[in-house]
Tab-separated table of C-alpha atoms in Angstrom:
chain	number	residue	atom	x	y	z
U	1	MET	CA	110.463	128.624	110.519
U	2	ARG	CA	113.036	126.911	109.645
U	3	PRO	CA	115.185	124.345	112.188
U	4	SER	CA	117.997	124.862	114.008
U	5	ARG	CA	121.255	122.814	113.290
U	6	ARG	CA	121.042	121.359	117.001
U	7	THR	CA	117.140	120.381	116.013
U	8	VAL	CA	117.653	119.292	112.710
U	9	LEU	CA	120.414	116.977	114.088
U	10	THR	CA	117.462	115.336	116.144
U	11	ALA	CA	114.678	115.938	114.590
U	12	THR	CA	112.115	112.810	114.020
U	13	ALA	CA	110.561	112.147	110.496
U	14	ALA	CA	107.160	112.557	110.117
U	15	GLY	CA	104.191	110.818	108.256
U	16	ALA	CA	102.647	107.218	108.262
U	17	GLY	CA	104.717	104.081	107.542
U	18	VAL	CA	108.028	105.741	108.738
U	19	ALA	CA	110.204	103.767	110.756
U	20	ALA	CA	113.271	104.455	113.161
U	21	LEU	CA	112.078	108.257	113.338
U	22	GLY	CA	114.662	110.764	113.021
U	23	ARG	CA	117.073	107.934	114.994
U	24	PRO	CA	120.145	106.170	112.893
U	25	ALA	CA	120.022	102.756	112.573
U	26	GLU	CA	123.248	101.937	114.392
U	27	ALA	CA	121.658	104.066	117.635
U	28	SER	CA	117.837	101.675	117.675
U	29	GLU	CA	120.534	98.666	117.419
U	30	ALA	CA	123.052	99.617	120.741
U	31	SER	CA	119.285	100.627	122.407
U	32	GLY	CA	118.614	96.932	122.621
U	33	CYS	CA	115.685	97.392	120.365
U	34	GLY	CA	117.496	95.575	117.471
U	35	PRO	CA	117.490	96.513	113.951
U	36	ARG	CA	115.339	99.108	112.322
U	37	PRO	CA	113.820	99.605	108.916
U	38	PRO	CA	115.895	102.430	107.470
U	39	ALA	CA	114.128	106.149	107.938
U	40	THR	CA	112.380	106.435	104.493
U	41	ALA	CA	110.241	102.826	104.793
U	42	GLN	CA	107.327	102.917	104.138
U	43	SER	CA	103.959	100.229	104.600
U	44	PRO	CA	102.081	98.746	102.319
U	45	SER	CA	98.990	100.115	101.714
U	46	ARG	CA	95.478	98.164	101.988
U	47	GLU	CA	94.868	98.175	98.223
U	48	LEU	CA	98.854	96.987	98.065
U	49	ARG	CA	98.104	94.641	100.407
U	50	SER	CA	95.165	92.718	98.649
U	51	LEU	CA	97.246	92.876	95.093
U	52	ILE	CA	99.942	91.164	96.686
U	53	LYS	CA	98.023	88.442	98.316
U	54	GLU	CA	96.479	87.269	94.550
U	55	ILE	CA	99.981	86.142	93.659
U	56	ASP	CA	99.539	82.831	93.377
U	57	HIS	CA	102.385	80.092	92.999
U	58	ASP	CA	100.397	77.737	91.800
U	59	ARG	CA	99.830	79.358	88.096
U	60	ILE	CA	103.621	80.724	88.639
U	61	GLU	CA	104.302	76.428	88.675
U	62	ALA	CA	101.796	76.104	85.676
U	63	THR	CA	103.960	78.944	84.220
U	64	VAL	CA	107.018	77.855	84.541
U	65	ARG	CA	105.948	73.996	83.244
U	66	LYS	CA	104.442	75.311	80.295
U	67	LEU	CA	107.372	77.246	79.360
U	68	VAL	CA	109.645	74.261	79.890
U	69	SER	CA	106.690	71.529	77.637
U	70	PHE	CA	108.231	73.995	74.719
U	71	GLY	CA	111.251	71.712	74.368
U	72	THR	CA	113.730	74.320	73.503
U	73	ARG	CA	112.997	78.186	73.771
U	74	HIS	CA	117.087	78.965	72.331
U	75	THR	CA	116.619	81.786	69.835
U	76	LEU	CA	117.757	80.454	67.266
U	77	SER	CA	115.633	77.265	67.339
U	78	ALA	CA	112.294	77.363	65.311
U	79	GLN	CA	109.959	79.785	65.116
U	80	ASP	CA	107.535	78.206	63.320
U	81	ASP	CA	106.752	74.965	65.346
U	82	PRO	CA	103.515	74.904	67.080
U	83	VAL	CA	105.012	72.548	69.721
U	84	ARG	CA	108.531	73.085	69.872
U	85	GLY	CA	110.646	75.842	70.053
U	86	ILE	CA	111.054	79.436	71.118
U	87	GLY	CA	108.343	80.280	67.966
U	88	ALA	CA	105.679	78.310	70.043
U	89	ALA	CA	106.840	79.995	73.224
U	90	ARG	CA	106.468	83.260	71.901
U	91	ASP	CA	103.310	82.654	70.739
U	92	TRP	CA	102.249	81.200	74.005
U	93	ILE	CA	103.314	83.876	76.279
U	94	ALA	CA	101.432	86.301	74.189
U	95	ALA	CA	97.948	84.208	73.791
U	96	GLU	CA	97.837	83.872	77.829
U	97	LEU	CA	98.912	87.924	78.186
U	98	ARG	CA	96.389	88.657	75.793
U	99	THR	CA	93.516	86.822	78.169
U	100	TYR	CA	94.974	88.430	80.735
U	101	ALA	CA	94.761	92.289	79.139
U	102	ALA	CA	90.385	91.172	78.030
U	103	GLU	CA	89.928	91.818	81.508
U	104	SER	CA	91.903	95.360	81.665
U	105	GLY	CA	89.035	97.683	80.117
U	106	GLY	CA	91.118	98.331	77.648
U	107	ARG	CA	93.873	99.562	79.423
U	108	MET	CA	96.258	96.764	78.628
U	109	SER	CA	97.694	96.433	75.733
U	110	VAL	CA	99.845	93.482	73.980
U	111	GLU	CA	102.253	93.928	71.140
U	112	LEU	CA	104.999	91.244	69.665
U	113	GLN	CA	108.041	93.965	69.084
U	114	SER	CA	110.236	92.001	65.997
U	115	TYR	CA	113.360	92.932	64.131
U	116	VAL	CA	115.764	91.105	62.078
U	117	GLN	CA	119.264	90.516	63.840
U	118	GLU	CA	121.640	90.462	61.410
U	119	PRO	CA	124.526	87.814	61.850
U	120	ALA	CA	126.059	88.920	65.077
U	121	THR	CA	127.815	87.649	68.067
U	122	ARG	CA	126.165	84.212	68.809
U	123	ILE	CA	123.493	85.109	65.921
U	124	PRO	CA	125.392	83.212	62.579
U	125	THR	CA	122.756	83.916	60.856
U	126	ALA	CA	120.241	86.441	60.043
U	127	THR	CA	116.844	85.812	63.212
U	128	ARG	CA	114.021	87.215	64.480
U	129	ILE	CA	113.817	88.280	67.648
U	130	THR	CA	110.814	89.555	69.449
U	131	ASN	CA	109.490	90.660	72.523
U	132	VAL	CA	106.009	89.928	74.161
U	133	VAL	CA	105.615	93.321	75.486
U	134	ALA	CA	101.765	94.327	77.901
U	135	THR	CA	101.549	97.707	78.639
U	136	LEU	CA	99.159	98.339	81.384
U	137	ARG	CA	98.457	102.314	80.381
U	138	GLY	CA	98.683	104.715	83.674
U	139	SER	CA	95.291	106.572	84.509
U	140	VAL	CA	96.347	110.036	85.813
U	141	THR	CA	100.397	110.010	84.570
U	142	PRO	CA	101.090	107.679	81.862
U	143	GLU	CA	103.766	109.614	80.597
U	144	ARG	CA	106.012	108.083	84.011
U	145	VAL	CA	106.599	104.353	82.904
U	146	TYR	CA	107.829	101.580	84.942
U	147	VAL	CA	109.243	97.976	83.479
U	148	VAL	CA	109.298	94.466	84.579
U	149	SER	CA	111.359	91.512	82.412
U	150	GLY	CA	111.940	88.239	82.247
U	151	HIS	CA	113.572	86.402	79.108
U	152	TYR	CA	111.795	83.912	77.756
U	153	ASP	CA	114.907	82.119	75.566
U	154	SER	CA	116.812	79.390	77.450
U	155	ARG	CA	120.347	77.133	76.920
U	156	VAL	CA	122.497	74.549	77.631
U	157	THR	CA	126.364	74.468	77.637
U	158	ASP	CA	127.349	74.946	74.471
U	159	VAL	CA	125.591	78.305	74.054
U	160	MET	CA	125.203	77.785	70.273
U	161	ASP	CA	122.855	74.488	70.627
U	162	ALA	CA	119.396	75.470	69.464
U	163	THR	CA	118.040	71.966	69.462
U	164	SER	CA	118.858	70.008	72.798
U	165	ASP	CA	116.611	69.851	75.409
U	166	ALA	CA	117.010	73.322	76.986
U	167	PRO	CA	114.260	73.546	79.520
U	168	GLY	CA	115.483	76.651	81.520
U	169	ALA	CA	112.598	76.468	84.850
U	170	ASP	CA	115.361	78.587	86.521
U	171	ASP	CA	116.898	80.426	83.691
U	172	ASP	CA	114.518	82.083	83.006
U	173	ALA	CA	111.174	80.637	83.281
U	174	SER	CA	111.290	81.774	86.557
U	175	GLY	CA	111.221	85.302	85.558
U	176	VAL	CA	108.651	85.296	82.665
U	177	ALA	CA	106.347	83.902	84.984
U	178	VAL	CA	106.997	86.481	87.465
U	179	ALA	CA	106.590	89.119	85.158
U	180	MET	CA	103.089	87.437	83.794
U	181	GLU	CA	101.498	86.873	86.977
U	182	LEU	CA	102.251	90.391	87.948
U	183	ALA	CA	100.485	91.511	84.615
U	184	ARG	CA	97.670	88.876	85.011
U	185	VAL	CA	97.279	90.940	88.657
U	186	MET	CA	97.385	94.412	88.100
U	187	ALA	CA	95.658	94.365	84.797
U	188	ARG	CA	92.224	94.409	86.798
U	189	ARG	CA	93.367	97.559	88.645
U	190	ARG	CA	93.827	101.161	87.590
U	191	PRO	CA	97.929	102.214	87.966
U	192	ALA	CA	98.564	106.324	88.032
U	193	SER	CA	101.345	105.272	86.105
U	194	THR	CA	102.011	103.298	82.899
U	195	ILE	CA	103.625	99.481	83.769
U	196	VAL	CA	105.518	97.565	81.257
U	197	PHE	CA	105.313	93.638	81.616
U	198	ALA	CA	108.291	92.367	78.971
U	199	ALA	CA	109.010	88.387	78.466
U	200	VAL	CA	112.206	89.031	76.181
U	201	ALA	CA	114.204	87.056	74.204
U	202	GLY	CA	118.419	87.261	73.129
U	203	GLU	CA	119.029	87.086	76.297
U	204	GLU	CA	121.693	84.297	76.329
U	205	GLN	CA	122.961	85.369	73.188
U	206	GLY	CA	123.675	88.735	74.044
U	207	LEU	CA	121.225	90.882	75.581
U	208	TYR	CA	119.667	91.648	71.509
U	209	GLY	CA	115.859	91.823	73.354
U	210	ALA	CA	116.288	94.052	75.884
U	211	THR	CA	118.713	96.515	74.140
U	212	HIS	CA	116.256	96.454	71.260
U	213	MET	CA	113.644	97.056	74.160
U	214	ALA	CA	115.505	100.127	75.585
U	215	GLU	CA	117.007	101.495	72.454
U	216	GLN	CA	112.570	101.799	71.357
U	217	PHE	CA	112.403	103.801	74.289
U	218	LYS	CA	114.950	105.535	74.322
U	219	SER	CA	114.062	106.239	70.506
U	220	ALA	CA	110.597	107.413	71.689
U	221	GLY	CA	111.877	110.249	74.674
U	222	ALA	CA	110.027	107.241	77.130
U	223	ASP	CA	109.902	108.469	80.748
U	224	ILE	CA	111.319	105.380	82.469
U	225	GLN	CA	111.753	105.634	85.982
U	226	GLY	CA	112.692	102.232	87.431
U	227	MET	CA	113.073	99.173	85.436
U	228	PHE	CA	113.478	95.443	86.807
U	229	THR	CA	114.917	92.537	84.968
U	230	ASN	CA	114.039	89.133	86.821
U	231	ASP	CA	116.536	86.918	86.129
U	232	ILE	CA	117.247	83.078	87.993
U	233	VAL	CA	115.126	83.781	90.664
U	234	GLY	CA	113.625	80.222	90.782
U	235	SER	CA	115.025	78.313	93.811
U	236	SER	CA	116.048	79.410	97.086
U	237	THR	CA	118.387	76.149	97.538
U	238	ALA	CA	122.125	76.621	96.886
U	239	ASP	CA	124.672	74.248	94.940
U	240	ASP	CA	125.546	73.062	98.788
U	241	GLY	CA	121.847	71.823	100.235
U	242	SER	CA	121.646	75.409	101.985
U	243	ARG	CA	118.482	77.122	101.763
U	244	ASP	CA	117.482	80.821	102.264
U	245	PRO	CA	113.864	80.921	101.067
U	246	TYR	CA	113.307	84.399	102.074
U	247	THR	CA	115.610	86.497	100.980
U	248	ILE	CA	116.170	88.112	96.705
U	249	ARG	CA	119.258	89.382	95.475
U	250	LEU	CA	119.321	92.396	94.282
U	251	PHE	CA	122.437	94.280	92.377
U	252	ALA	CA	122.625	97.512	91.978
U	253	GLU	CA	125.430	99.711	90.124
U	254	GLY	CA	126.719	102.739	91.263
U	255	VAL	CA	128.540	105.083	89.128
U	256	PRO	CA	126.256	104.844	85.870
U	257	SER	CA	127.392	103.047	82.982
U	258	SER	CA	126.108	105.829	81.236
U	259	GLU	CA	128.309	108.642	82.665
U	260	THR	CA	129.454	110.919	81.361
U	261	PRO	CA	133.234	112.812	81.593
U	262	GLU	CA	131.474	115.871	83.202
U	263	GLN	CA	130.164	113.873	85.413
U	264	ALA	CA	132.377	111.540	86.622
U	265	ALA	CA	134.338	114.672	87.186
U	266	THR	CA	131.647	116.296	89.779
U	267	ARG	CA	131.207	112.278	91.714
U	268	ARG	CA	134.801	112.650	92.276
U	269	SER	CA	134.590	116.117	93.575
U	270	VAL	CA	131.815	115.702	95.910
U	271	GLY	CA	130.572	112.028	95.758
U	272	GLY	CA	128.363	110.124	95.041
U	273	GLU	CA	129.593	106.421	94.080
U	274	ASN	CA	126.989	104.976	95.973
U	275	ASP	CA	123.773	107.264	95.108
U	276	SER	CA	123.398	106.766	91.699
U	277	PRO	CA	119.863	106.599	90.435
U	278	SER	CA	119.863	102.333	90.677
U	279	ARG	CA	121.004	102.978	93.929
U	280	GLN	CA	118.085	104.917	95.036
U	281	LEU	CA	115.634	102.695	93.467
U	282	ALA	CA	117.192	99.500	95.039
U	283	ARG	CA	117.165	101.463	98.791
U	284	PHE	CA	113.520	102.235	97.405
U	285	VAL	CA	112.876	98.530	96.992
U	286	ARG	CA	113.929	98.105	100.146
U	287	ASP	CA	111.722	100.497	101.477
U	288	VAL	CA	108.404	99.319	100.079
U	289	ALA	CA	109.058	95.450	99.967
U	290	GLU	CA	111.001	94.416	103.134
U	291	ASN	CA	107.508	93.919	105.431
U	292	ASP	CA	105.234	91.712	106.792
U	293	ALA	CA	103.456	91.498	103.237
U	294	THR	CA	106.191	90.064	100.866
U	295	GLY	CA	107.839	88.138	103.605
U	296	MET	CA	111.214	88.916	102.186
U	297	HIS	CA	114.165	90.132	102.583
U	298	VAL	CA	115.854	92.564	99.962
U	299	ARG	CA	119.316	92.191	99.700
U	300	VAL	CA	120.697	94.457	97.751
U	301	VAL	CA	123.749	93.739	96.200
U	302	TYR	CA	126.780	96.910	95.437
U	303	ARG	CA	127.488	96.065	91.833
U	304	ARG	CA	125.627	95.669	88.433
U	305	ASP	CA	125.754	92.388	88.053
U	306	ARG	CA	127.522	88.877	89.353
U	307	TYR	CA	131.016	88.093	87.770
U	308	ARG	CA	131.513	87.639	84.635
U	309	ARG	CA	127.706	88.296	84.122
U	310	GLY	CA	125.348	90.262	82.927
U	311	GLY	CA	121.424	90.925	82.556
U	312	ASP	CA	118.794	92.526	80.798
U	313	HIS	CA	118.898	95.661	83.270
U	314	VAL	CA	122.165	96.339	81.689
U	315	PRO	CA	120.927	97.957	77.833
U	316	PHE	CA	118.858	100.006	80.484
U	317	LEU	CA	121.629	101.365	82.389
U	318	GLU	CA	123.512	102.420	79.183
U	319	ARG	CA	120.604	104.383	78.466
U	320	ALA	CA	120.375	106.509	81.664
U	321	TYR	CA	117.070	104.389	83.383
U	322	PRO	CA	116.877	103.520	86.510
U	323	ALA	CA	117.529	99.307	86.583
U	324	ALA	CA	118.141	96.552	89.119
U	325	ARG	CA	118.781	92.995	88.479
U	326	PHE	CA	116.706	90.004	91.047
U	327	THR	CA	118.447	86.973	91.138
U	328	GLU	CA	117.962	84.060	93.778
U	329	PRO	CA	120.320	83.974	96.824
U	330	ALA	CA	122.720	81.688	95.961
U	331	GLU	CA	122.791	80.021	93.132
U	332	ASP	CA	123.619	75.802	92.390
U	333	PHE	CA	125.156	76.118	88.299
U	334	ALA	CA	124.853	72.340	88.163
U	335	HIS	CA	120.684	73.680	87.048
U	336	GLN	CA	121.625	76.690	84.654
U	337	HIS	CA	123.358	76.324	81.535
U	338	GLN	CA	123.979	72.819	81.702
U	339	ASP	CA	122.922	70.134	79.105
U	340	VAL	CA	120.145	67.513	81.122
U	341	ARG	CA	122.234	64.766	81.980
U	342	VAL	CA	122.858	62.369	85.428
U	343	ASP	CA	126.823	61.491	85.748
U	344	ALA	CA	128.155	58.659	86.989
U	345	ASP	CA	127.705	59.382	90.413
U	346	GLY	CA	124.019	59.722	89.524
U	347	LYS	CA	123.620	63.795	90.082
U	348	GLN	CA	121.150	65.018	87.873
U	349	PHE	CA	122.221	68.738	85.895
U	350	GLY	CA	119.919	70.505	83.930
U	351	ASP	CA	117.584	73.663	84.552
U	352	LEU	CA	114.721	71.286	85.673
U	353	PRO	CA	111.697	72.163	87.370
U	354	GLU	CA	111.976	69.706	89.851
U	355	PHE	CA	114.782	72.340	91.450
U	356	CYS	CA	112.714	75.192	91.444
U	357	ASP	CA	111.042	76.353	94.529
U	358	PHE	CA	107.664	78.460	93.055
U	359	PRO	CA	106.032	79.234	96.833
U	360	PHE	CA	109.730	81.481	97.124
U	361	VAL	CA	108.886	82.811	93.614
U	362	ALA	CA	105.802	83.439	94.545
U	363	ARG	CA	107.609	85.609	96.977
U	364	VAL	CA	109.566	86.950	95.011
U	365	ALA	CA	107.096	88.881	92.649
U	366	LYS	CA	105.561	89.952	95.624
U	367	VAL	CA	108.795	91.618	96.544
U	368	ASN	CA	108.580	93.166	92.322
U	369	ALA	CA	104.222	94.120	92.961
U	370	ALA	CA	105.600	95.990	96.077
U	371	ALA	CA	108.392	98.165	94.134
U	372	LEU	CA	106.040	98.569	90.746
U	373	TRP	CA	102.551	99.432	92.559
U	374	THR	CA	103.797	101.716	95.249
U	375	LEU	CA	106.284	103.369	92.199
U	376	ALA	CA	103.343	103.395	90.007
U	377	GLN	CA	101.095	105.052	92.529
U	378	ALA	CA	102.876	107.321	94.391
U	379	PRO	CA	105.127	110.665	92.821
U	380	GLY	CA	107.474	110.479	90.342
U	381	THR	CA	111.166	110.966	91.224
U	382	PRO	CA	112.273	115.173	91.888
U	383	ARG	CA	113.927	116.293	88.659
U	384	ASP	CA	116.282	119.084	88.621
U	385	ALA	CA	117.446	118.269	91.832
U	386	LYS	CA	120.317	120.566	93.368
U	387	VAL	CA	122.560	121.716	96.318
U	388	VAL	CA	123.632	125.485	95.558
U	389	THR	CA	127.458	126.217	96.337
U	390	SER	CA	127.824	129.619	94.866
U	391	THR	CA	128.716	130.326	98.405
U	392	LEU	CA	130.759	129.044	101.237
U	393	THR	CA	128.179	129.002	104.342
U	394	ASN	CA	127.422	125.934	107.433
U	395	SER	CA	123.520	125.461	106.341
U	396	THR	CA	122.444	123.682	102.652
U	397	GLN	CA	120.239	125.296	100.252
U	398	LEU	CA	118.516	122.170	97.898
U	399	LEU	CA	116.254	122.804	94.829
U	400	TRP	CA	114.321	121.239	92.492
U	401	THR	CA	111.674	121.123	89.933
U	402	ARG	CA	107.860	120.815	91.073
U	403	GLY	CA	106.321	117.642	89.884
U	404	ALA	CA	102.690	117.646	87.564
U	405	GLU	CA	100.633	114.919	90.022
U	406	PRO	CA	97.172	115.879	90.509
U	407	ASP	CA	98.004	114.187	93.985
U	408	LEU	CA	101.527	115.801	94.946
U	409	ALA	CA	101.201	116.426	98.812
U	410	GLY	CA	104.897	118.402	99.053
U	411	TYR	CA	108.345	117.135	99.697
U	412	GLU	CA	110.852	115.420	102.477
U	413	ILE	CA	114.569	116.124	102.924
U	414	VAL	CA	116.146	112.884	103.705
U	415	TRP	CA	120.304	112.889	104.686
U	416	ARG	CA	122.267	110.700	106.296
U	417	GLU	CA	126.100	110.323	107.386
U	418	THR	CA	128.324	109.922	104.152
U	419	THR	CA	129.736	106.623	105.568
U	420	ALA	CA	125.909	105.245	105.990
U	421	PRO	CA	124.360	103.050	103.424
U	422	GLU	CA	120.866	103.701	104.377
U	423	TRP	CA	119.060	107.300	104.694
U	424	THR	CA	118.912	108.182	108.161
U	425	HIS	CA	116.715	111.419	109.335
U	426	VAL	CA	113.613	112.932	107.388
U	427	ILE	CA	112.433	116.070	107.326
U	428	PRO	CA	109.120	117.361	105.446
U	429	VAL	CA	108.839	120.664	104.372
U	430	GLY	CA	105.594	121.307	102.940
U	431	ASP	CA	105.084	121.959	99.044
U	432	VAL	CA	108.086	123.781	98.061
U	433	THR	CA	110.793	123.750	95.468
U	434	THR	CA	113.518	125.843	97.521
U	435	TYR	CA	114.831	124.589	101.166
U	436	GLU	CA	117.581	125.334	103.496
U	437	ILE	CA	118.873	123.510	106.487
U	438	ASP	CA	121.140	124.331	108.543
U	439	LEU	CA	123.508	121.469	108.457
U	440	SER	CA	126.674	121.382	105.830
U	441	LYS	CA	126.239	120.043	102.813
U	442	ASP	CA	130.165	118.856	103.496
U	443	ASN	CA	129.435	116.626	106.083
U	444	VAL	CA	126.714	114.790	105.206
U	445	PHE	CA	125.011	113.368	101.624
U	446	PHE	CA	120.971	114.857	101.199
U	447	GLY	CA	118.654	113.557	98.820
U	448	VAL	CA	114.707	115.227	98.415
U	449	ARG	CA	111.764	112.630	97.271
U	450	ALA	CA	108.484	113.329	97.034
U	451	VAL	CA	104.519	112.883	98.314
U	452	ASN	CA	101.091	112.236	97.817
U	453	ARG	CA	98.148	112.942	99.604
U	454	ALA	CA	98.011	109.034	99.893
U	455	GLY	CA	101.768	109.651	102.095
U	456	GLU	CA	103.036	107.376	99.089
U	457	ARG	CA	106.891	108.562	99.113
U	458	SER	CA	108.838	108.689	95.306
U	459	PRO	CA	112.428	107.374	95.723
U	460	VAL	CA	115.151	109.868	96.604
U	461	ALA	CA	116.532	112.204	94.211
U	462	PHE	CA	120.300	112.806	94.442
U	463	PRO	CA	120.960	116.701	94.376
U	464	ALA	CA	123.445	117.855	91.925
U	465	PRO	CA	125.799	121.186	92.189
């Protein structure tokens, strides 16, 4: 029997790991219980907790220091010098990833994804740009893919200076170290879906490597359901010396970069500026990664990126892939995009490893691990979610396409007030592809998510009319 409007409005969410069951977060705080997680929050599984415990900040530090040891990793630096320049860094990253792949039982492969970039902005002569890509093939739904990256190129004050020392410890050896550490700990495991770990080049010159990678995926028709770039995740100390070692920012765009005029017209009519696939991905990260297993707070920022900045998630957004960017809570600009020097007041400039906080980077890796592993193990985001608008009623009918996962258990409807940032209510509806709820579509936002037999939930799909 379908719930009445009264029972819908007071429904409690069902399922393991769901907090603030059916109660809006504001009510939880007002009652004196303190802030509660979103109603859609998921507790980490035993398998995920075990994986997270293997993340090692000493290994992350060793990776960052090794990358710094190549002197410069500028995209225009030497490609054939065995000890200095971007070529040496490329070869070392590939060799390390291959050692992880050797323990994967054939599930992980490593490739040098390379092309020649003809002269363009910040590329004065034809230059080979190479991404190092490790792919851990899924064992159940390998066609569904999730990507995590960092960029291994570096720079100093002059973006065209390819010879001066450009240590790039925070920007972005830290992000590469996160992706590589995740590859190491996941290589011996069997994700249901495919996870790609990438170290890309050409970011500082104009996102060239990530653009090539995203285009390769798009041309191949790859089903990328989530992408994260880790860029400047090495320090918890701001320019004023204040520290915030348990927060990571996650930048997620609202209006999609790939939005068509028709989609824009629909959005203006019914809303959804805060419900893009990337915003749903960001909410999912908070749901699965803000807990005692990571020890971190995920501060979601409702922007594509910071002012006057851009990252390797942007080419994925432009190709309609959900993507977001992790960045440390408050940057110290004396230690990024700077020549290594000491000024007249004795202040040290330059992106050096002594300004990194490696336990912090390890916690950032744990946040990434929680998100990626749960995404890979859970069902995919529901497809073709629609809200029926052919008749005017005070109830709402939703429909979607059933997923093909063999362990799919069913679906849940989520909803919230249009002014609420997080999903506040969840109701299980079973293994169906349509459901009518006694609540007006004009008053709230709805979503649909899938659940498998282990109780793992997908990101939410926002229904279109």
